[in-house]
């Protein structure tokens, strides 16, 4: 589904990621974990095309996308939930969700299952996106990314700064999205228990490279924990 | 009293012209952080296009339809300035995003080029259009006379505002534009082609200045400096109103327009300009962010 190969990424002149390769198979949930500042978000931004990636390859659904502008990547079927959610603050919740239709040219209907996943959203429809709490914004951001029914959903630390009960909801939603719609998921996280519970396989990242990879069922949690703290 | 009402009326019609030019400035600055120094020249081009269309009607069309020239001039002026705006954005401004000083200098240079081009084509003498006969005279209520051409200008601006409002708040393009204004990167990640949004927005802003040029043509003679005369007021209106908010721009324009006319009535026009500038400076001491502020992450950063 998504295959990154030998990719390097830059902010201006400074290289953050060098020769990175990993893969998200079709219909699977893949975790990408690592300490603060190792380049997890940068990896996702590279896939989205919002940081410079002068070399390497990003294959999506059999197509090379590394040279494509962000909006075209999204139209091919990538849904993105950034760290910090990036809700449009001056727009209502309704408008934020409707923006999810942009990859389809702004037309179409919002699939009903989104409100089954996040039943609180209709209650806030008329409120400004910027006025929601962090947990509510997180749910809104995931819903927004699902509206156009992407083939892959990319989540950047969806549990960051969120209370346990909402984390449970989000975890359950991730499972359902994957099961109901067969959407592949790339999950960046720091919260190891969450990753162990919700993924099929995982990668550990350190200073812009992958230092460990395994299926989640075979992975030894204490070993992974050690990689993330050393 | 009569003088007061007349001043108010003239103030409103001047404000509405300022509003048309400020809108273009405000949305391009709000969206792209570019101050277009050549914006006034789009007004000038709009005014000259009105003249060109009238000449065309005089020379090539029967006299019976002569008055319709003005109706034809409005979409023509819009079209020409829209197109020129689109080219300017595509070939100059888009290469200078994020480089404020460079884009300021480049657009200033372009404004000089356009003024010189106008002098080469139309001469250094001002040209005049004759207002269509249906705009001659005015309505008299009590002792006050409201001229038709100023009433028409106010109406035209109201119609433009209505369309802008529809575009910004009721169309898909408007939704894209607001998304790009609030968070450009995330808008791209929602599948929005922000380059295209920039280009169309810039073109619409230029086209509005072109329409403002049509209304200016009704009020006096047209020469290569006509844009400069109006644009200074528009810059002040934008600064006063705070960028990114339609309402702020409307209020800013109203204040600047009315203040100009009123002070002009009791003093001279040069002193009026100085007084208006003073008002703006004093006001900005109190509220550097303008009348309205849009709270958004992209502007905070
Ligand atoms: N906009 C930027 N400009 C320059 N350097 C940046 C920028 N964003 C991130 N970096 C640097 O790139 C490196 C990787 O950052 P990144 O945000 O990808 O880390 P992360 O793994 O997502 O961390 P966290 O877990 O804290 O979110 C860091 O050293 C960071 O300082
Ligand atoms: Mg991060």
Coordinates of C-alpha atoms and ligand atoms in Angstrom, one line a residue:
Chain A
X1 CA 0.0 0.0 0.0
X2 CA 2.6 2.5 1.2
X3 CA 6.3 1.8 0.6
X4 CA 9.0 4.3 1.6
X5 CA 12.5 3.6 0.2
X6 CA 15.8 5.3 0.8
X7 CA 14.0 8.6 1.6
X8 CA 15.8 11.6 3.0
X9 CA 14.2 14.8 4.4
X10 CA 15.4 18.3 5.0
X11 CA 14.3 21.4 6.8
X12 CA 16.1 24.1 4.8
X13 CA 19.6 22.9 4.7
X14 CA 19.5 20.6 7.7
X15 CA 18.9 16.9 7.1
X16 CA 16.6 15.2 9.6
X17 CA 16.0 11.9 7.9
X18 CA 18.6 9.9 5.9
X19 CA 17.9 6.9 3.8
X20 CA 14.7 5.8 5.5
X21 CA 12.8 2.7 4.4
X22 CA 9.7 1.0 5.7
X23 CA 6.3 -0.3 4.6
X24 CA 2.7 -0.3 5.4
X25 CA 1.0 -3.4 3.9
X26 CA -2.6 -3.2 2.6
X27 CA -5.2 -3.4 5.3
X28 CA -2.7 -3.4 8.2
X29 CA -2.1 -1.1 11.2
X30 CA 1.5 -0.2 11.5
X31 CA 3.0 1.6 14.4
X32 CA 6.0 4.0 14.2
X33 CA 7.5 4.8 17.5
X34 CA 10.5 6.6 19.0
X35 CA 11.6 9.3 21.4
X36 CA 11.0 13.0 21.1
X37 CA 12.7 14.6 18.1
X38 CA 13.8 11.5 16.3
X39 CA 11.9 12.4 13.1
X40 CA 8.5 10.7 13.4
X41 CA 6.5 13.7 12.4
X42 CA 9.0 14.6 9.7
X43 CA 8.5 11.1 8.2
X44 CA 4.8 11.7 8.0
X45 CA 5.2 15.2 6.6
X46 CA 7.5 13.7 4.0
X47 CA 4.8 11.3 3.0
X48 CA 2.4 14.2 2.8
X49 CA 4.8 16.3 0.7
X50 CA 5.1 19.2 3.1
X51 CA 8.8 18.9 3.8
X52 CA 11.7 18.7 1.2
X53 CA 12.5 15.1 0.2
X54 CA 15.2 15.4 -2.5
X55 CA 16.0 11.7 -2.7
X56 CA 14.4 8.3 -2.3
X57 CA 11.0 6.9 -3.2
X58 CA 7.5 7.0 -1.8
X59 CA 5.3 4.4 -3.5
X60 CA 1.6 4.6 -2.8
X61 CA -0.8 2.0 -4.2
X62 CA 1.8 1.2 -6.9
X63 CA 2.4 4.8 -7.9
X64 CA 5.5 7.0 -7.2
X65 CA 4.3 10.1 -5.4
X66 CA 7.5 11.6 -4.0
X67 CA 7.4 14.4 -6.7
X68 CA 3.7 15.1 -6.5
X69 CA 2.3 18.1 -4.7
X70 CA 0.4 17.5 -1.4
X71 CA -3.0 18.0 -2.8
X72 CA -2.6 15.4 -5.4
X73 CA -1.3 12.8 -2.9
X74 CA -4.4 13.5 -0.8
X75 CA -6.6 13.0 -3.8
X76 CA -5.0 9.6 -4.4
X77 CA -6.4 8.5 -1.0
X78 CA -4.2 9.5 1.9
X79 CA -5.9 10.9 5.0
X80 CA -3.7 12.9 7.4
X81 CA -4.2 13.8 11.0
X82 CA -1.2 15.9 12.1
X83 CA 0.3 16.3 15.5
X84 CA -1.5 19.2 17.1
X85 CA -4.6 18.3 14.9
X86 CA -4.5 21.6 12.9
X87 CA -8.2 22.2 13.1
X88 CA -9.2 25.3 11.2
X89 CA -9.9 27.5 14.2
X90 CA -12.3 30.1 12.6
X91 CA -14.4 27.5 10.9
X92 CA -17.3 25.7 12.5
X93 CA -17.0 22.0 13.3
X94 CA -19.4 21.3 10.4
X95 CA -17.2 23.3 8.0
X96 CA -14.1 21.5 9.2
X97 CA -15.7 18.1 8.5
X98 CA -16.9 19.3 5.1
X99 CA -13.4 20.3 4.2
X100 CA -12.7 16.6 4.2
X101 CA -14.7 16.5 0.9
X102 CA -12.1 18.6 -0.9
X103 CA -10.2 15.7 -2.3
X104 CA -13.4 14.8 -4.1
X105 CA -13.8 18.3 -5.4
X106 CA -15.8 19.6 -2.4
X107 CA -18.9 17.6 -3.5
X108 CA -20.5 14.5 -2.1
X109 CA -21.9 13.3 1.2
X110 CA -20.3 12.8 4.5
X111 CA -20.4 9.0 5.2
X112 CA -22.7 8.1 8.1
X113 CA -20.3 5.8 9.7
X114 CA -18.1 8.8 10.7
X115 CA -20.9 9.9 13.2
X116 CA -21.1 6.3 14.5
X117 CA -17.4 6.5 15.3
X118 CA -17.6 9.9 16.8
X119 CA -21.2 10.6 18.0
X120 CA -20.2 13.8 19.9
X121 CA -19.4 15.7 16.7
X122 CA -23.0 16.5 15.6
X123 CA -23.6 18.1 19.0
X124 CA -20.8 20.6 18.3
X125 CA -21.6 21.2 14.6
X126 CA -22.1 25.0 15.0
X127 CA -19.2 25.7 17.3
X128 CA -15.9 27.2 16.1
X129 CA -13.3 24.5 15.7
X130 CA -10.8 26.6 17.7
X131 CA -13.2 26.5 20.7
X132 CA -13.2 22.7 21.1
X133 CA -11.1 20.8 23.7
X134 CA -8.0 18.9 22.7
X135 CA -9.8 15.5 22.8
X136 CA -12.7 16.9 20.8
X137 CA -10.4 18.4 18.2
X138 CA -8.6 15.1 17.9
X139 CA -11.8 13.3 17.1
X140 CA -12.8 16.0 14.7
X141 CA -9.4 15.8 12.9
X142 CA -9.7 12.0 12.5
X143 CA -13.3 12.4 11.2
X144 CA -12.2 15.1 8.8
X145 CA -9.5 12.8 7.4
X146 CA -11.9 10.0 6.9
X147 CA -14.6 11.9 5.0
X148 CA -13.1 11.3 1.6
X149 CA -12.8 7.6 2.4
X150 CA -9.0 7.4 2.0
X151 CA -7.1 4.1 1.4
X152 CA -4.6 4.9 4.2
X153 CA -5.0 7.0 7.3
X154 CA -1.9 8.6 8.8
X155 CA -2.1 9.5 12.5
X156 CA 0.5 11.6 14.3
X157 CA 0.3 11.0 18.1
X158 CA -3.5 10.9 18.4
X159 CA -3.2 10.2 22.2
X160 CA -1.0 13.1 23.0
X161 CA -2.4 15.2 25.8
X162 CA -5.7 13.3 25.9
X163 CA -7.5 11.8 28.9
X164 CA -7.7 8.0 29.2
X165 CA -11.4 7.5 28.4
X166 CA -11.1 9.5 25.1
X167 CA -7.9 7.5 24.3
X168 CA -10.0 4.4 24.6
X169 CA -12.6 5.8 22.2
X170 CA -9.9 6.8 19.7
X171 CA -8.3 3.3 20.0
X172 CA -11.6 1.7 19.3
X173 CA -12.3 4.0 16.4
X174 CA -8.9 3.1 14.9
X175 CA -9.8 -0.6 15.1
X176 CA -13.2 -0.1 13.6
X177 CA -11.9 2.1 10.7
X178 CA -9.5 -0.7 9.9
X179 CA -12.1 -3.5 10.2
X180 CA -15.1 -1.9 8.7
X181 CA -13.5 -0.2 5.7
X182 CA -10.2 -2.1 5.3
X183 CA -8.3 1.2 5.6
X184 CA -4.6 0.8 6.2
X185 CA -3.3 2.8 9.1
X186 CA 0.1 4.3 9.9
X187 CA 0.2 5.3 13.6
X188 CA 3.0 7.4 15.0
X189 CA 3.0 7.2 18.8
X190 CA 5.0 7.5 22.0
X191 CA 2.4 5.7 24.1
X192 CA 3.8 2.1 23.9
X193 CA 0.8 0.3 25.5
X194 CA -1.5 1.9 22.9
X195 CA 0.7 0.8 20.1
X196 CA 1.0 -2.8 21.5
X197 CA -2.7 -3.0 21.7
X198 CA -3.7 -1.6 18.4
X199 CA -1.1 -2.4 15.7
X200 CA -0.2 -5.4 13.6
X201 CA 3.5 -4.5 13.3
X202 CA 5.8 -1.8 14.5
X203 CA 8.9 0.1 13.7
X204 CA 11.2 1.9 16.2
X205 CA 12.9 5.0 15.0
X206 CA 16.1 6.7 16.3
X207 CA 17.8 9.7 14.8
X208 CA 16.0 9.5 11.5
X209 CA 16.5 5.7 10.9
X210 CA 14.7 2.5 11.7
X211 CA 16.5 0.6 14.5
X212 CA 14.0 -2.2 15.1
X213 CA 11.0 -3.8 13.4
X214 CA 8.8 -6.7 14.2
X215 CA 5.2 -7.9 14.2
X216 CA 3.5 -6.6 17.3
X217 CA 2.6 -10.1 18.5
X218 CA 6.3 -11.2 18.4
X219 CA 7.6 -8.0 19.7
X220 CA 8.9 -8.0 23.3
X221 CA 7.5 -5.0 25.1
X222 CA 10.3 -4.6 27.6
X223 CA 12.9 -4.7 24.8
X224 CA 11.0 -2.1 22.8
X225 CA 10.6 0.0 25.9
X226 CA 14.3 -0.2 26.4
X227 CA 15.0 1.0 22.8
X228 CA 12.8 4.0 23.4
X229 CA 14.4 5.1 26.7
X230 CA 18.1 4.4 26.2
Chain B
X1 CA -27.6 70.7 7.4
X2 CA -27.7 70.5 3.6
X3 CA -24.0 70.7 3.4
X4 CA -23.7 68.0 6.1
X5 CA -26.0 65.6 4.1
X6 CA -24.2 66.3 0.9
X7 CA -20.8 65.6 2.5
X8 CA -22.1 62.5 4.0
X9 CA -23.4 61.3 0.6
X10 CA -20.1 62.1 -1.1
X11 CA -18.3 60.5 1.8
X12 CA -20.3 57.3 1.3
X13 CA -19.6 57.2 -2.4
X14 CA -15.9 57.8 -1.9
X15 CA -15.9 55.2 0.8
X16 CA -17.4 52.6 -1.5
X17 CA -14.7 53.2 -4.1
X18 CA -12.1 52.9 -1.5
X19 CA -13.8 49.7 -0.3
X20 CA -13.5 48.1 -3.7
X21 CA -9.8 48.7 -3.9
X22 CA -9.1 47.9 -0.2
X23 CA -10.9 44.5 -0.6
X24 CA -8.4 43.4 -3.1
X25 CA -5.5 44.6 -1.1
X26 CA -6.9 43.1 2.1
X27 CA -7.6 39.6 0.7
X28 CA -4.3 39.3 -1.1
X29 CA -2.4 40.4 2.0
X30 CA -4.5 38.1 4.2
X31 CA -3.9 35.2 2.0
X32 CA -0.4 35.6 0.7
X33 CA 1.3 38.2 2.9
X34 CA 2.0 40.2 -0.2
X35 CA 1.4 43.9 -0.4
X36 CA 0.7 44.7 -4.0
X37 CA 2.0 48.2 -4.8
X38 CA 0.7 48.0 -8.3
X39 CA -2.9 47.6 -7.1
X40 CA -3.7 51.2 -7.8
X41 CA -2.6 50.8 -11.4
X42 CA -5.3 48.1 -11.8
X43 CA -7.8 50.8 -10.8
X44 CA -6.1 53.0 -13.4
X45 CA -6.4 50.3 -16.1
X46 CA -10.1 49.8 -15.2
X47 CA -10.7 53.5 -15.7
X48 CA -8.8 53.6 -19.0
X49 CA -10.7 50.5 -20.2
X50 CA -14.0 52.4 -19.6
X51 CA -12.6 55.1 -21.8
X52 CA -11.6 52.5 -24.5
X53 CA -15.0 50.9 -24.5
X54 CA -16.6 54.3 -24.9
X55 CA -14.3 55.2 -27.8
X56 CA -15.2 51.8 -29.4
X57 CA -18.9 52.5 -29.0
X58 CA -18.5 56.0 -30.5
X59 CA -16.6 54.9 -33.5
X60 CA -18.1 51.5 -34.3
X61 CA -21.6 51.3 -33.0
X62 CA -24.8 53.2 -33.7
X63 CA -25.4 56.2 -31.5
X64 CA -28.7 54.8 -30.2
X65 CA -26.8 52.2 -28.1
X66 CA -24.1 54.7 -27.1
X67 CA -25.2 54.8 -23.5
X68 CA -24.8 51.1 -23.1
X69 CA -21.1 51.5 -23.3
X70 CA -20.9 51.9 -19.6
X71 CA -22.8 48.7 -18.9
X72 CA -20.3 46.9 -21.3
X73 CA -17.3 48.6 -19.7
X74 CA -17.9 47.1 -16.3
X75 CA -17.4 43.4 -17.2
X76 CA -14.7 44.4 -19.7
X77 CA -12.7 46.3 -17.1
X78 CA -13.1 43.4 -14.7
X79 CA -12.1 40.9 -17.3
X80 CA -9.0 42.8 -18.4
X81 CA -7.8 43.5 -14.9
X82 CA -8.6 40.0 -13.7
X83 CA -6.4 38.6 -16.5
X84 CA -3.6 41.0 -15.9
X85 CA -3.8 40.2 -12.2
X86 CA -3.6 36.5 -13.0
X87 CA -0.5 37.0 -15.1
X88 CA 1.2 39.2 -12.5
X89 CA 0.6 36.6 -9.8
X90 CA 1.7 33.7 -12.0
X91 CA 4.9 35.3 -13.4
X92 CA 6.1 37.6 -10.7
X93 CA 4.4 37.4 -7.3
X94 CA 4.3 33.7 -7.0
X95 CA 8.1 33.6 -7.2
X96 CA 8.4 36.1 -4.4
X97 CA 6.3 34.5 -1.7
X98 CA 7.8 34.8 1.8
X99 CA 10.0 37.6 0.5
X100 CA 8.1 40.7 1.6
X101 CA 10.6 43.3 0.7
X102 CA 11.3 41.8 -2.7
X103 CA 7.7 41.6 -3.6
X104 CA 7.1 45.2 -2.4
X105 CA 9.9 46.4 -4.7
X106 CA 8.9 44.3 -7.6
X107 CA 5.3 45.4 -7.5
X108 CA 6.3 49.0 -7.1
X109 CA 8.5 48.7 -10.2
X110 CA 5.5 47.2 -12.0
X111 CA 3.3 50.1 -11.0
X112 CA 5.8 52.5 -12.5
X113 CA 6.0 50.5 -15.7
X114 CA 2.2 50.4 -16.0
X115 CA 2.0 54.2 -15.4
X116 CA 4.5 54.8 -18.1
X117 CA 2.7 52.5 -20.4
X118 CA -0.5 54.4 -19.8
X119 CA 1.3 57.7 -20.7
X120 CA 2.7 56.1 -23.9
X121 CA -0.6 54.8 -25.0
X122 CA -3.1 57.5 -23.9
X123 CA -0.8 60.5 -23.6
X124 CA 0.1 62.6 -20.6
X125 CA -3.1 64.6 -20.8
X126 CA -6.1 63.2 -18.9
X127 CA -8.9 61.7 -20.9
X128 CA -12.5 62.0 -20.1
X129 CA -15.5 59.7 -20.4
X130 CA -19.0 61.1 -20.7
X131 CA -21.3 59.6 -18.2
X132 CA -24.2 57.8 -19.9
X133 CA -27.3 60.0 -20.1
X134 CA -29.2 57.8 -17.7
X135 CA -26.8 58.8 -15.0
X136 CA -27.2 62.5 -15.6
X137 CA -28.9 64.6 -13.0
X138 CA -30.0 63.1 -9.7
X139 CA -32.8 62.8 -7.2
X140 CA -33.7 65.8 -5.1
X141 CA -35.1 65.3 -1.7
X142 CA -35.9 68.5 0.1
X143 CA -32.9 70.8 -0.5
X144 CA -30.5 67.9 -1.1
X145 CA -29.6 66.5 -4.5
X146 CA -28.2 63.1 -4.8
X147 CA -26.5 62.6 -8.2
X148 CA -27.3 59.5 -10.1
X149 CA -23.7 58.6 -10.9
X150 CA -22.8 58.6 -7.2
X151 CA -25.9 56.6 -6.4
X152 CA -25.0 54.2 -9.1
X153 CA -21.4 53.8 -7.8
X154 CA -22.8 53.0 -4.3
X155 CA -25.2 50.4 -5.8
X156 CA -22.5 48.9 -7.9
X157 CA -20.2 48.5 -4.9
X158 CA -23.1 47.0 -2.9
X159 CA -23.6 44.4 -5.6
X160 CA -19.9 43.6 -5.7
X161 CA -19.8 43.2 -2.0
X162 CA -22.8 40.8 -2.2
X163 CA -21.0 38.7 -4.7
X164 CA -17.8 38.7 -2.7
X165 CA -19.7 37.6 0.3
X166 CA -21.4 34.8 -1.6
X167 CA -18.0 33.7 -3.0
X168 CA -16.3 33.8 0.4
X169 CA -19.0 32.2 2.6
X170 CA -21.2 30.3 0.3
X171 CA -19.1 28.7 -2.4
X172 CA -16.6 25.9 -2.4
X173 CA -13.9 28.2 -3.6
X174 CA -14.5 30.5 -0.6
X175 CA -14.2 27.6 1.7
X176 CA -10.8 26.7 0.1
X177 CA -9.7 30.3 0.4
X178 CA -10.6 30.6 4.0
X179 CA -8.9 27.3 4.8
X180 CA -5.7 28.5 3.0
X181 CA -5.9 31.8 5.0
X182 CA -6.1 30.0 8.3
X183 CA -3.6 27.2 7.8
X184 CA -1.9 26.9 4.4
X185 CA -0.1 23.7 5.0
X186 CA -3.1 21.9 6.5
X187 CA -5.3 23.2 3.6
X188 CA -2.9 21.5 1.2
X189 CA -3.2 18.3 3.2
X190 CA -6.9 18.5 2.8
X191 CA -6.4 18.3 -1.0
X192 CA -6.6 22.0 -1.8
X193 CA -4.4 23.3 -4.5
X194 CA -3.3 26.4 -2.7
X195 CA -1.4 27.8 -5.6
X196 CA -4.6 27.9 -7.6
X197 CA -6.4 29.5 -4.8
X198 CA -3.8 32.2 -4.5
X199 CA -3.9 32.9 -8.2
X200 CA -7.7 33.2 -8.4
X201 CA -7.9 35.3 -5.3
X202 CA -5.3 37.7 -6.5
X203 CA -7.1 37.9 -9.9
X204 CA -10.4 38.6 -8.2
X205 CA -8.8 41.4 -6.1
X206 CA -7.3 42.9 -9.3
X207 CA -10.7 42.7 -11.0
X208 CA -12.4 44.5 -8.2
X209 CA -9.8 47.3 -8.6
X210 CA -10.7 47.4 -12.3
X211 CA -14.4 47.9 -11.4
X212 CA -13.4 50.6 -9.0
X213 CA -11.7 52.2 -12.0
X214 CA -15.0 52.2 -13.9
X215 CA -16.6 54.2 -11.1
X216 CA -13.7 56.6 -10.8
X217 CA -14.0 57.3 -14.5
X218 CA -17.5 58.7 -13.9
X219 CA -16.1 61.2 -11.4
X220 CA -13.3 63.0 -13.2
X221 CA -10.6 62.9 -15.8
X222 CA -8.4 59.8 -16.1
X223 CA -4.6 60.0 -16.2
X224 CA -1.7 57.8 -15.2
X225 CA -1.8 59.0 -11.6
X226 CA -5.5 58.2 -10.9
X227 CA -4.6 55.0 -9.2
X228 CA -2.2 56.6 -6.8
X229 CA -4.8 59.1 -5.7
X230 CA -7.1 56.4 -4.5
X231 CA -4.7 53.7 -3.4
X232 CA -3.2 55.7 -0.5
X233 CA -6.6 55.9 1.1
X234 CA -7.1 52.2 0.5
X235 CA -3.9 51.2 2.1
X236 CA -4.9 53.2 5.2
X237 CA -8.3 51.6 5.2
X238 CA -6.8 48.2 5.2
X239 CA -4.4 49.0 8.0
X240 CA -7.2 50.6 10.0
X241 CA -9.6 47.7 9.4
X242 CA -7.2 44.9 10.2
X243 CA -6.5 42.3 7.6
X244 CA -8.4 39.2 6.8
X245 CA -11.9 40.4 7.9
X246 CA -14.4 41.7 5.4
X247 CA -16.2 43.7 8.1
X248 CA -12.9 45.4 9.2
X249 CA -12.2 46.5 5.6
X250 CA -15.8 47.8 5.2
X251 CA -15.5 49.9 8.4
X252 CA -12.0 51.0 7.7
X253 CA -13.0 52.3 4.2
X254 CA -16.1 54.0 5.6
X255 CA -14.0 55.9 8.2
X256 CA -11.3 56.9 5.7
X257 CA -13.7 57.9 3.0
X258 CA -16.0 60.0 5.3
X259 CA -13.1 61.5 7.1
X260 CA -11.5 62.6 3.8
X261 CA -14.7 64.3 2.5
X262 CA -15.6 66.0 5.8
X263 CA -12.1 67.4 6.5
X264 CA -11.9 68.4 2.9
X265 CA -15.1 70.4 3.1
X266 CA -13.8 72.5 6.0
X267 CA -10.2 72.7 5.0
X268 CA -8.4 72.0 1.8
X269 CA -7.7 68.6 0.2
X270 CA -4.0 68.5 1.1
X271 CA -4.8 69.3 4.7
X272 CA -7.5 66.7 4.6
X273 CA -5.0 64.0 3.6
X274 CA -2.7 65.0 6.4
X275 CA -5.5 65.0 8.9
X276 CA -6.7 61.5 7.8
X277 CA -3.2 60.2 8.0
X278 CA -2.9 61.6 11.5
X279 CA -6.2 59.9 12.6
X280 CA -4.8 56.6 11.3
X281 CA -1.5 57.0 13.1
X282 CA -3.1 58.0 16.4
X283 CA -5.5 55.1 16.1
X284 CA -2.8 52.6 15.4
X285 CA -1.0 53.7 18.5
X286 CA -4.0 52.5 20.5
X287 CA -4.7 49.4 18.5
X288 CA -1.8 48.3 16.3
X289 CA -3.7 45.3 15.1
X290 CA -6.4 47.3 13.5
X291 CA -10.1 47.4 14.3
X292 CA -10.5 43.7 14.0
X293 CA -8.2 40.8 14.5
X294 CA -8.6 37.3 13.1
X295 CA -7.4 34.9 15.7
X296 CA -5.6 32.2 13.9
X297 CA -2.5 30.1 14.4
X298 CA -1.1 31.1 11.0
X299 CA -1.2 34.8 12.0
X300 CA 0.1 34.3 15.5
X301 CA 3.2 32.7 14.3
Ligands
LIG1 N1 10.0 23.2 11.1 C1 11.3 22.7 11.4 N2 12.4 23.4 11.1 C2 13.6 22.9 11.4 N3 13.8 21.8 12.2 C3 12.7 21.1 12.5 C4 11.4 21.5 12.2 N4 10.5 20.6 12.7 C5 11.2 19.7 13.3 N5 12.6 19.9 13.2 C6 13.7 19.1 13.8 O1 13.6 17.9 13.2 C7 13.9 16.8 14.1 C8 12.7 15.8 14.1 O2 11.5 16.5 14.5 P1 10.1 15.7 14.5 O3 9.1 16.7 14.7 O4 10.0 14.9 13.2 O5 10.3 14.7 15.7 P2 9.2 13.8 16.3 O6 9.9 12.4 16.3 O7 7.9 13.9 15.7 O8 9.2 14.3 17.9 P3 7.9 14.3 18.9 O9 7.8 13.0 19.4 O10 8.4 15.4 19.9 O11 6.7 14.8 18.1 C9 14.0 17.5 15.5 O12 15.4 17.6 15.7 C10 13.5 18.9 15.2 O13 14.2 19.8 16.0
LIG2 MG1 6.1 14.6 16.3

